[in-house]
PDB file of C-alpha atoms in Angstrom:
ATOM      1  CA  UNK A 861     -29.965 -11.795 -39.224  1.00 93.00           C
ATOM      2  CA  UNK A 862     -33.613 -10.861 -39.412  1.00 95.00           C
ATOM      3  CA  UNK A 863     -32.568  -6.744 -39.020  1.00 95.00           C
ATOM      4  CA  UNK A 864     -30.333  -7.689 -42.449  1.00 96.00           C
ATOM      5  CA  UNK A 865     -33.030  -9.240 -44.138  1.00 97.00           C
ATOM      6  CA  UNK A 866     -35.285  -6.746 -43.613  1.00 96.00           C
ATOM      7  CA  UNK A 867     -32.473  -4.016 -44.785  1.00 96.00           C
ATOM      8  CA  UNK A 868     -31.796  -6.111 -48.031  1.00 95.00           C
ATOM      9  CA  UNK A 869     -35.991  -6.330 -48.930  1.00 95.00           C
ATOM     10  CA  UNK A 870     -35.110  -9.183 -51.360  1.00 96.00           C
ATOM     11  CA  UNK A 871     -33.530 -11.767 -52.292  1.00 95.00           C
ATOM     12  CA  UNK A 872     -32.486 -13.922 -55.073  1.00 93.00           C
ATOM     13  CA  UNK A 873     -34.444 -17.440 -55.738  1.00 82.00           C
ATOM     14  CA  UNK A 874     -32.854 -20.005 -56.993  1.00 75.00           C
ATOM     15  CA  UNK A 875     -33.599 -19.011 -60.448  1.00 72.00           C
ATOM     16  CA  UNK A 876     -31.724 -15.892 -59.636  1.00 78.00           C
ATOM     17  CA  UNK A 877     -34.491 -13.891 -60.126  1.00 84.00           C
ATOM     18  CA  UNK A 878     -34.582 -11.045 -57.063  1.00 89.00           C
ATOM     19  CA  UNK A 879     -38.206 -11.215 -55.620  1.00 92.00           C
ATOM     20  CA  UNK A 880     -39.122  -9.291 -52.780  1.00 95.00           C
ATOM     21  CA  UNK A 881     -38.800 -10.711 -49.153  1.00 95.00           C
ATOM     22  CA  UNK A 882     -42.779 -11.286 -48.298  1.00 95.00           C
ATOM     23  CA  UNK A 883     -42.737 -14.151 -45.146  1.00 96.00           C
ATOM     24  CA  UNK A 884     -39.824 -14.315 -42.494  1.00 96.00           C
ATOM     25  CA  UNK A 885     -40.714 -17.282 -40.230  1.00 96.00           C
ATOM     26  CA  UNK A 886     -38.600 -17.001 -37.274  1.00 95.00           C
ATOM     27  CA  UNK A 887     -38.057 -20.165 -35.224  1.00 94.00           C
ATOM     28  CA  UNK A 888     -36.322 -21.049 -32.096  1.00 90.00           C
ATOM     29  CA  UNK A 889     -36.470 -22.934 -29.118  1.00 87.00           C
ATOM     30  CA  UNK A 890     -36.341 -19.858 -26.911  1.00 86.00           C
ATOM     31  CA  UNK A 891     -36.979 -16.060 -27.673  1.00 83.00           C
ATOM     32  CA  UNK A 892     -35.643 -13.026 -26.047  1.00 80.00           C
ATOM     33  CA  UNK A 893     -37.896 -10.677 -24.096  1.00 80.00           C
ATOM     34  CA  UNK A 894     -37.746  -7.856 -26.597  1.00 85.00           C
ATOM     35  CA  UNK A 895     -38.466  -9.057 -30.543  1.00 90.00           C
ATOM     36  CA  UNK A 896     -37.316  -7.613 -33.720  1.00 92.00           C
ATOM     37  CA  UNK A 897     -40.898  -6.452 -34.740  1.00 92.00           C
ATOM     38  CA  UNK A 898     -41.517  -6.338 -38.816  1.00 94.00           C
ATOM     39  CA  UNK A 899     -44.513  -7.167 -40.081  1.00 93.00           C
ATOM     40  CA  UNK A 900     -43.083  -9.971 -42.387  1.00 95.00           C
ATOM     41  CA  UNK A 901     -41.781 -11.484 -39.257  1.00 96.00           C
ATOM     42  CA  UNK A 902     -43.897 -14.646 -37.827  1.00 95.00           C
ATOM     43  CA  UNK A 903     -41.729 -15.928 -34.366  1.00 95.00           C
ATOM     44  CA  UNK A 904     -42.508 -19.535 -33.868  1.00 94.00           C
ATOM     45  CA  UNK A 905     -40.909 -21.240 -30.688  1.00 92.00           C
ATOM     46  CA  UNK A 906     -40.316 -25.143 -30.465  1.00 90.00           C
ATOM     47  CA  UNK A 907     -37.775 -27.969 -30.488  1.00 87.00           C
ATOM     48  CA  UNK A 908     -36.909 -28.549 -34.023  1.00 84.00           C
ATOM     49  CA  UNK A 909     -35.480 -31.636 -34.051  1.00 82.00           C
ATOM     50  CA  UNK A 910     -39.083 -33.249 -33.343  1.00 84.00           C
ATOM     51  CA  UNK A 911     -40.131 -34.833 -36.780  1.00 79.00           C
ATOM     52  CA  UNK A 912     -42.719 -33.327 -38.837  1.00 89.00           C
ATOM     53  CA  UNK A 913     -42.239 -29.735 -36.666  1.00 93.00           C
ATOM     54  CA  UNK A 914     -40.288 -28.286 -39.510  1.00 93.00           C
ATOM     55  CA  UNK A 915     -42.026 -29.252 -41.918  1.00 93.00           C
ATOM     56  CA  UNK A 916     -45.650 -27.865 -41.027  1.00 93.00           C
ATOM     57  CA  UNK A 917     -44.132 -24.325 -40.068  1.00 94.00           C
ATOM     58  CA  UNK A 918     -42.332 -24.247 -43.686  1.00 94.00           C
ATOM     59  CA  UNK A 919     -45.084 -25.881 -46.004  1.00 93.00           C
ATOM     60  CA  UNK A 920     -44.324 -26.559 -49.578  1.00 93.00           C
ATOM     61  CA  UNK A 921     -42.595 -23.004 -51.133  1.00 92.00           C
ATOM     62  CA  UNK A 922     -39.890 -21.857 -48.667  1.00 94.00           C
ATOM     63  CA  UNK A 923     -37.560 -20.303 -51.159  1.00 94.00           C
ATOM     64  CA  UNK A 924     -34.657 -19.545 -48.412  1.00 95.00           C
ATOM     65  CA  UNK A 925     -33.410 -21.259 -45.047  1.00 96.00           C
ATOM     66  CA  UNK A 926     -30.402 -19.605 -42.714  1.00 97.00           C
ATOM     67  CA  UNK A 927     -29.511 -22.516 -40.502  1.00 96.00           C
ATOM     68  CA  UNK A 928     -28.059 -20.952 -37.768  1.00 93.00           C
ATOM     69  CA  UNK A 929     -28.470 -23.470 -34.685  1.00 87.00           C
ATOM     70  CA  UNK A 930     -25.104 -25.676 -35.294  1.00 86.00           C
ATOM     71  CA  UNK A 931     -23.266 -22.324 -33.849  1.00 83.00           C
ATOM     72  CA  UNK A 932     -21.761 -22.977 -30.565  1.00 77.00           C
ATOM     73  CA  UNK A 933     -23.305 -26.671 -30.289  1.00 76.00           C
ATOM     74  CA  UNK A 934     -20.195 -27.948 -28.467  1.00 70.00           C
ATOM     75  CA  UNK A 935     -20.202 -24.986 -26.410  1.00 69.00           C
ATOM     76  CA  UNK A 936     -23.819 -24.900 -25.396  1.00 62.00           C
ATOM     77  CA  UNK A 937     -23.123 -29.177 -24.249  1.00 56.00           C
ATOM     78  CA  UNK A 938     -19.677 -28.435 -23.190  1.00 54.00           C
ATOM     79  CA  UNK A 939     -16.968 -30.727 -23.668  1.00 53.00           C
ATOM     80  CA  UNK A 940     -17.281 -33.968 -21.587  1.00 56.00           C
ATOM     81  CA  UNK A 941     -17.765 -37.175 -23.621  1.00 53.00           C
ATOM     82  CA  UNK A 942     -21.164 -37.640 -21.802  1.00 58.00           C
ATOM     83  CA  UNK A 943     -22.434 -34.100 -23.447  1.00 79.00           C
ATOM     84  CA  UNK A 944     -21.879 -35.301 -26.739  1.00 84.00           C
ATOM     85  CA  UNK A 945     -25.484 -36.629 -27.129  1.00 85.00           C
ATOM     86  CA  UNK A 946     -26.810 -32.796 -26.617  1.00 85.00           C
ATOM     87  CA  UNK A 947     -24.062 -31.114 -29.444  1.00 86.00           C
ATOM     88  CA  UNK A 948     -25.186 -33.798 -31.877  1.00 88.00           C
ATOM     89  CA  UNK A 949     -28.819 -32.926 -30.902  1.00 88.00           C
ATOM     90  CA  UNK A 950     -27.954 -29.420 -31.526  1.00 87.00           C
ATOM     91  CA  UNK A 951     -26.003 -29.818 -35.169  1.00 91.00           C
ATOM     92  CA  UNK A 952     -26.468 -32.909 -36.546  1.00 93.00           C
ATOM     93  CA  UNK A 953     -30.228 -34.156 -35.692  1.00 93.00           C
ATOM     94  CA  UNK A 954     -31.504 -30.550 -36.367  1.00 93.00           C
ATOM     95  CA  UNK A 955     -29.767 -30.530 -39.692  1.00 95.00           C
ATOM     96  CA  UNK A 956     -31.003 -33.801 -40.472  1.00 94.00           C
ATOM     97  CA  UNK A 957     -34.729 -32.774 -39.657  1.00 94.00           C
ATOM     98  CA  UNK A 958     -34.126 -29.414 -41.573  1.00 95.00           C
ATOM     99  CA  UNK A 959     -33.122 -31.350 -44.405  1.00 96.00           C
ATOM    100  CA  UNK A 960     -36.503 -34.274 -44.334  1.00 94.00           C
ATOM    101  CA  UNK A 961     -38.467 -31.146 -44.510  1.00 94.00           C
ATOM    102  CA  UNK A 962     -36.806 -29.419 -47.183  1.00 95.00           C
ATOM    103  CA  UNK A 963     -38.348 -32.664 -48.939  1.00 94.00           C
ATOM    104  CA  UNK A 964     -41.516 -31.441 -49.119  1.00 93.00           C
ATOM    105  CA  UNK A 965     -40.653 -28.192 -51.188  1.00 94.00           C
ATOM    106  CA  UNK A 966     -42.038 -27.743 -54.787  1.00 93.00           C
ATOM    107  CA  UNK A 967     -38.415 -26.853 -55.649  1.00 92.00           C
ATOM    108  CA  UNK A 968     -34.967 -27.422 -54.200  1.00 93.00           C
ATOM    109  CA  UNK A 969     -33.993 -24.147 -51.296  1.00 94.00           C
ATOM    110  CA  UNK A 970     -31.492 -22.046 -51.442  1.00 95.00           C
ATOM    111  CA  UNK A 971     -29.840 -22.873 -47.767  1.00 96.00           C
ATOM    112  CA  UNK A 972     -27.468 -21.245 -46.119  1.00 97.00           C
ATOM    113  CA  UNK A 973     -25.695 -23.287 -43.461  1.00 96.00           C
ATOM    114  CA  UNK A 974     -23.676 -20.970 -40.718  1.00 95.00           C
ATOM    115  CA  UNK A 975     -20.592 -23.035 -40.100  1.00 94.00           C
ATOM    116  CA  UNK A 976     -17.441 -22.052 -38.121  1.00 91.00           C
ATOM    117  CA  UNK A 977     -13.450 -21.667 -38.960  1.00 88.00           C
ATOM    118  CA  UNK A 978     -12.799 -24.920 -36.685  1.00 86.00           C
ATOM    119  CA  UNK A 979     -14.668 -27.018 -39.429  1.00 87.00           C
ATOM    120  CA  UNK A 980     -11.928 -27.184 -41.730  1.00 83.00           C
ATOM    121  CA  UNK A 981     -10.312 -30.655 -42.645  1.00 77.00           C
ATOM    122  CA  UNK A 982      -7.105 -31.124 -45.132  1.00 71.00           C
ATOM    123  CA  UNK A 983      -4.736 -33.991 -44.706  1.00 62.00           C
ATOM    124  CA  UNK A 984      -2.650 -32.556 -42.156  1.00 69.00           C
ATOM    125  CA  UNK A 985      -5.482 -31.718 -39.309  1.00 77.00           C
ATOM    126  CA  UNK A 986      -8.564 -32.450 -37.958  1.00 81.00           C
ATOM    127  CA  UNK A 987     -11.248 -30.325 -36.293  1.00 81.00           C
ATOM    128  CA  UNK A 988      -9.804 -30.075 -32.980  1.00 80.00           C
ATOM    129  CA  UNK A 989     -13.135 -28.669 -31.045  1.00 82.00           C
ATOM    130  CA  UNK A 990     -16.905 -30.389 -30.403  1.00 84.00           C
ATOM    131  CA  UNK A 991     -17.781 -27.372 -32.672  1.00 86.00           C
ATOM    132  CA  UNK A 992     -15.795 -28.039 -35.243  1.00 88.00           C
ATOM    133  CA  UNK A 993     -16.225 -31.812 -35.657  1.00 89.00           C
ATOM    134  CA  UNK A 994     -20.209 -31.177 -35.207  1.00 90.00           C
ATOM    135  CA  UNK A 995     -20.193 -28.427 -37.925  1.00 92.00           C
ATOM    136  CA  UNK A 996     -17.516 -30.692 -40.803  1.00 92.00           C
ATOM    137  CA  UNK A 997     -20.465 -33.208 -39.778  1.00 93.00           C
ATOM    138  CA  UNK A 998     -23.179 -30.667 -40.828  1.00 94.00           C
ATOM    139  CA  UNK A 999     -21.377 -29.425 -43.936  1.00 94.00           C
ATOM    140  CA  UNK A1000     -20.652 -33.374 -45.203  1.00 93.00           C
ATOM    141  CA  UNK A1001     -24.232 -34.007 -44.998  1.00 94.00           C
ATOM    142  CA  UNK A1002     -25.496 -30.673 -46.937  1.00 94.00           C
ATOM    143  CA  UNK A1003     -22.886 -31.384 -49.472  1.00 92.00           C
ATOM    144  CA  UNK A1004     -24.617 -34.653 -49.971  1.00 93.00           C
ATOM    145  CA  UNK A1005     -27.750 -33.375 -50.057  1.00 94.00           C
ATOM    146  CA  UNK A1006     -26.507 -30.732 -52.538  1.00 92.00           C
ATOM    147  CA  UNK A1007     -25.161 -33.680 -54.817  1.00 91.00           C
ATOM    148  CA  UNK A1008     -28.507 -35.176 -54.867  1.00 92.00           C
ATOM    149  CA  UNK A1009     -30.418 -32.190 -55.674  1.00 91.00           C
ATOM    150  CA  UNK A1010     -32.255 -31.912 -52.421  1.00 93.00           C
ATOM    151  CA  UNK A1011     -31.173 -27.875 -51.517  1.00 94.00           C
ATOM    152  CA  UNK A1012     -28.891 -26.246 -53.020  1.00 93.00           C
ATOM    153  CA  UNK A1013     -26.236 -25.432 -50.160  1.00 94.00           C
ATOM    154  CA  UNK A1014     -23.860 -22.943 -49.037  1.00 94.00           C
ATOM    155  CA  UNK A1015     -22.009 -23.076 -46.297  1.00 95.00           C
ATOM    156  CA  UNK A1016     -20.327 -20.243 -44.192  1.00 95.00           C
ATOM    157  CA  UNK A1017     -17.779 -20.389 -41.728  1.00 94.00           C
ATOM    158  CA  UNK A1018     -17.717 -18.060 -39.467  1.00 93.00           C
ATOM    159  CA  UNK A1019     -15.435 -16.663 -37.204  1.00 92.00           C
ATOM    160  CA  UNK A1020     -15.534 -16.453 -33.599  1.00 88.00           C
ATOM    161  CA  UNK A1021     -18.396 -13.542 -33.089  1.00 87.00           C
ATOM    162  CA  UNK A1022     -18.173 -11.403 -30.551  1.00 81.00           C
ATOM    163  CA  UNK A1023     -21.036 -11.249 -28.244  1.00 76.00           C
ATOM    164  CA  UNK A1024     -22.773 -14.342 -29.651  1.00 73.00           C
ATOM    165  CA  UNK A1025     -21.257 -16.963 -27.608  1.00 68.00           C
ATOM    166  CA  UNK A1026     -20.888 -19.040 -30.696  1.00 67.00           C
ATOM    167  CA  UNK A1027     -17.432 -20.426 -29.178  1.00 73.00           C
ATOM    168  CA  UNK A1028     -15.312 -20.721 -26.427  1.00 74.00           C
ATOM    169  CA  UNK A1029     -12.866 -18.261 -26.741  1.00 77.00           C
ATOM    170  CA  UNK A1030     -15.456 -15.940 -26.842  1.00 78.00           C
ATOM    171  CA  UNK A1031     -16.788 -16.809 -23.698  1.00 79.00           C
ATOM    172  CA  UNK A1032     -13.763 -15.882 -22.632  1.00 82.00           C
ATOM    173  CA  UNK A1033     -13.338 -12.784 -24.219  1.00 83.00           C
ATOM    174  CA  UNK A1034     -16.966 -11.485 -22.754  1.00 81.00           C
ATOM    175  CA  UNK A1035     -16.030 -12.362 -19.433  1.00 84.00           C
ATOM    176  CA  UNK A1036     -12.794 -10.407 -19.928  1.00 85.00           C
ATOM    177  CA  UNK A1037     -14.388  -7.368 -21.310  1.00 83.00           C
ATOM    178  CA  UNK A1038     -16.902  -7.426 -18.352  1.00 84.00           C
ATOM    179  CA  UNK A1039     -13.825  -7.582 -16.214  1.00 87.00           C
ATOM    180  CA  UNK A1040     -12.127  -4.126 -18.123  1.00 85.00           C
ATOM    181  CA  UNK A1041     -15.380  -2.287 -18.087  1.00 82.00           C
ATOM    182  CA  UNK A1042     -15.622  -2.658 -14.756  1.00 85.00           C
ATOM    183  CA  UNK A1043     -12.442  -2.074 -13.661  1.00 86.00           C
ATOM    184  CA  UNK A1044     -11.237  -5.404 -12.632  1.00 90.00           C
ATOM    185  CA  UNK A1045      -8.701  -6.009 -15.004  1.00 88.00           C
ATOM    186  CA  UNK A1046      -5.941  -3.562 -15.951  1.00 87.00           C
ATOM    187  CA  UNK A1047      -5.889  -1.332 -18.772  1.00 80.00           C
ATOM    188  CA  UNK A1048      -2.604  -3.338 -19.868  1.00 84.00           C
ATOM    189  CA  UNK A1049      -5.049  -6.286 -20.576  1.00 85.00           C
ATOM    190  CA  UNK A1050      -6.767  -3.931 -23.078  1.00 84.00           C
ATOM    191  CA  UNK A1051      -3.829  -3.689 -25.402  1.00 86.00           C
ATOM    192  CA  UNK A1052      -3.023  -7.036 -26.397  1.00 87.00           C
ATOM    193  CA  UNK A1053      -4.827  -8.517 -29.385  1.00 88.00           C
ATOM    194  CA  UNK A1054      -7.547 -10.761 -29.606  1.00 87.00           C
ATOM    195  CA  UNK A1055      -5.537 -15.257 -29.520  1.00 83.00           C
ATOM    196  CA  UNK A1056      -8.337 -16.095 -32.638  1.00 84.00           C
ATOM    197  CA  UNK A1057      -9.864 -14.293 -35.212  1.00 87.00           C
ATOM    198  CA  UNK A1058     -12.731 -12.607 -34.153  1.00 90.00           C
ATOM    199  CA  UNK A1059     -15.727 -11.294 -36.320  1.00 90.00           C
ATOM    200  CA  UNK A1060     -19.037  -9.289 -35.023  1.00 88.00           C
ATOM    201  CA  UNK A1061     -22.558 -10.477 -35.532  1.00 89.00           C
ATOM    202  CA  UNK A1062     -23.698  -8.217 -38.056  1.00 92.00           C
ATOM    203  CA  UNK A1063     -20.668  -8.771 -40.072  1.00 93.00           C
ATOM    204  CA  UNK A1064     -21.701 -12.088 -39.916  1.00 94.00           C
ATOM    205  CA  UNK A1065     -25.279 -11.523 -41.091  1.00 95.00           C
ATOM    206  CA  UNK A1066     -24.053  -9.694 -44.353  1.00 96.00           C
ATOM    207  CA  UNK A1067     -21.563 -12.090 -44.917  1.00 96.00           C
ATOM    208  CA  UNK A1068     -24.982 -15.206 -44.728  1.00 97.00           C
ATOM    209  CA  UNK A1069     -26.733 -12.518 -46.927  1.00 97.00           C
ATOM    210  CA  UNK A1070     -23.972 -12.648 -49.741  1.00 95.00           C
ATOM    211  CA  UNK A1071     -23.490 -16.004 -49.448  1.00 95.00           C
ATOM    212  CA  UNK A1072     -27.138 -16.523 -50.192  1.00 95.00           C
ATOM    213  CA  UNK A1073     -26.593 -14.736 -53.392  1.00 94.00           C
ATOM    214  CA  UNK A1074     -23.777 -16.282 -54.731  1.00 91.00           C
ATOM    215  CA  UNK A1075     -24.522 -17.389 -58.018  1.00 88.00           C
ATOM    216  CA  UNK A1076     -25.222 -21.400 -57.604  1.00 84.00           C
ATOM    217  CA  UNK A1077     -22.503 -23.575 -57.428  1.00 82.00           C
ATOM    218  CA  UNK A1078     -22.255 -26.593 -60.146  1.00 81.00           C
ATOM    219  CA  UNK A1079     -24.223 -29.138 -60.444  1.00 75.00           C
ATOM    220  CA  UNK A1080     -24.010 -31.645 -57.244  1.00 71.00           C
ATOM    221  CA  UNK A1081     -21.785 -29.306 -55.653  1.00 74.00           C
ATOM    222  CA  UNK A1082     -22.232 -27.064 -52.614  1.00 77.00           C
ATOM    223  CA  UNK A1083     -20.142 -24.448 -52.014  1.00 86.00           C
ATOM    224  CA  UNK A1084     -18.014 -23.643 -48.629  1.00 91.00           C
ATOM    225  CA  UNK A1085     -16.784 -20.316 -48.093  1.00 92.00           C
ATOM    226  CA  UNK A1086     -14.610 -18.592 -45.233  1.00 92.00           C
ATOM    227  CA  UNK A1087     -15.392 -15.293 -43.641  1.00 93.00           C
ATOM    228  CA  UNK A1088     -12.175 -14.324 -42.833  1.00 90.00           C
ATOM    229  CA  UNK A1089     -11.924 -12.864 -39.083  1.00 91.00           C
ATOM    230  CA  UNK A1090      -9.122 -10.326 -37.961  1.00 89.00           C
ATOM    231  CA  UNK A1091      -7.165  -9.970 -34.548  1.00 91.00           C
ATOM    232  CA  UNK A1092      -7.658  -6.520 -33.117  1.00 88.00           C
ATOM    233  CA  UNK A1093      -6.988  -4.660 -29.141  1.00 88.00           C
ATOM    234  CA  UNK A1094      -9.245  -6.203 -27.030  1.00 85.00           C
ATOM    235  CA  UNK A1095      -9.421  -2.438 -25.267  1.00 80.00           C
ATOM    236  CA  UNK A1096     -10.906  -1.322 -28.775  1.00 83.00           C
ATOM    237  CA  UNK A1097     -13.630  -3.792 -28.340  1.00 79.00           C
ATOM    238  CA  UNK A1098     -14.471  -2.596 -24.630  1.00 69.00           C
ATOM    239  CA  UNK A1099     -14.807   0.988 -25.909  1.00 65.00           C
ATOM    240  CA  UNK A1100     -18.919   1.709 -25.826  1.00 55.00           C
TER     241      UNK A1100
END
């Protein structure tokens, strides 16, 4: 995400005028050994769900927010009942404290929620994962938010990335790759196709990018979009 940022240079506020990307502040709760290094880039580590943390690192005039923690909150707690506590920690309470600090801003955001496929509710279904029922959660609440002129919202679902480990079945299909690259499973595995639709993560950083620039939805309204995924050989993926 920060690599596409960079690329792009700037972005659209909310007025839709395209200004030019000056501040990226960075912040997790853990950061790899090796950093994307730009000098617009500020990494700040720390739990985000404590109250008040959020709202020092952004100030007053944060133009845009990518909310990417919700992905693979059910996967990161697992799926016992007594986990739940830790994917609502994850998704919901994070999103909650994102939103008390967005607040604080001299004007409403843009943000740009990354959601997943397994979100989706109609009358027929319900989210059948801790993901998805965590995310709809997420996506209800910036929707109200949205309506009450607090941010102005987009959210993405995503498809299962590849790599990531933003969902189960791509646990799965790691370990399974692992397993043809190194000989343990048979090239016949190779050939089938992926069981969900599967998407990479830079795919899914220009797809956050172009939701970001969207023109903004109505008034009160927030808008969810679908990147669509596709099924494709699992050998194709284990090529280098």
């Amino acid at each position: 995400m920060l690599r596409a940022i960079v690329a792009r240079g700037a972005l659209a506020r909310g007025d839709a005028d395209p200004m030019p990307v000056r501040r990226i502040i960075a912040v997790d709760r853990t950061q790899p050994a090796e950093l994307f290094l730009d000098g617009r880039i500020e990494y700040v580590r720390g739990d985000y769900e404590q109250p008040r943390f959020l709202a020092r690192v952004m100030g007053m005039i944060t133009d845009s927010i990518f909310h990417l923690s919700a992905l693979g909150a059910g996967l990161r707690a697992g799926t016992q009942i007594e986990d739940l506590d830790t994917a609502l920690l994850y998704s919901l309470d994070t999103t909650r404290t994102l939103l008390d600090a967005c607040r604080f801003q001299t004007a409403p955001p843009k943000l740009v929620f990354a959601s997943t496929v397994q979100a989706s509710i109609d009358r027929a279904s319900l989210p059948q994962s801790t993901d998805g029922v965590c995310a709809a959660m997420c996506e209800l609440l910036l929707v109200e938010c949205a309506r009450r002129g607090l941010v102005d919202a987009r959210c993405l679902r995503l498809p299962c990335l590849v790599g990531n480990r933003s969902c189960a079945q791509g646990v799965e299909l790691e370990a399974l790759l692992a397993d043809i690259a190194a000989g343990r499973a048979p090239p016949e595995a190779g050939q089938a196709l992926t069981a969900v639709g599967i998407g990479l993560p830079d795919e899914a950083a220009a797809a956050l990018l172009e939701a970001h620039e969207l023109p903004r939805a109505p008034p009160g309204e927030a808008r969810i979009t679908e990147m669509p995924g596709r099924f494709v050989r699992i050998g194709d993926l284990a090529q280098p």
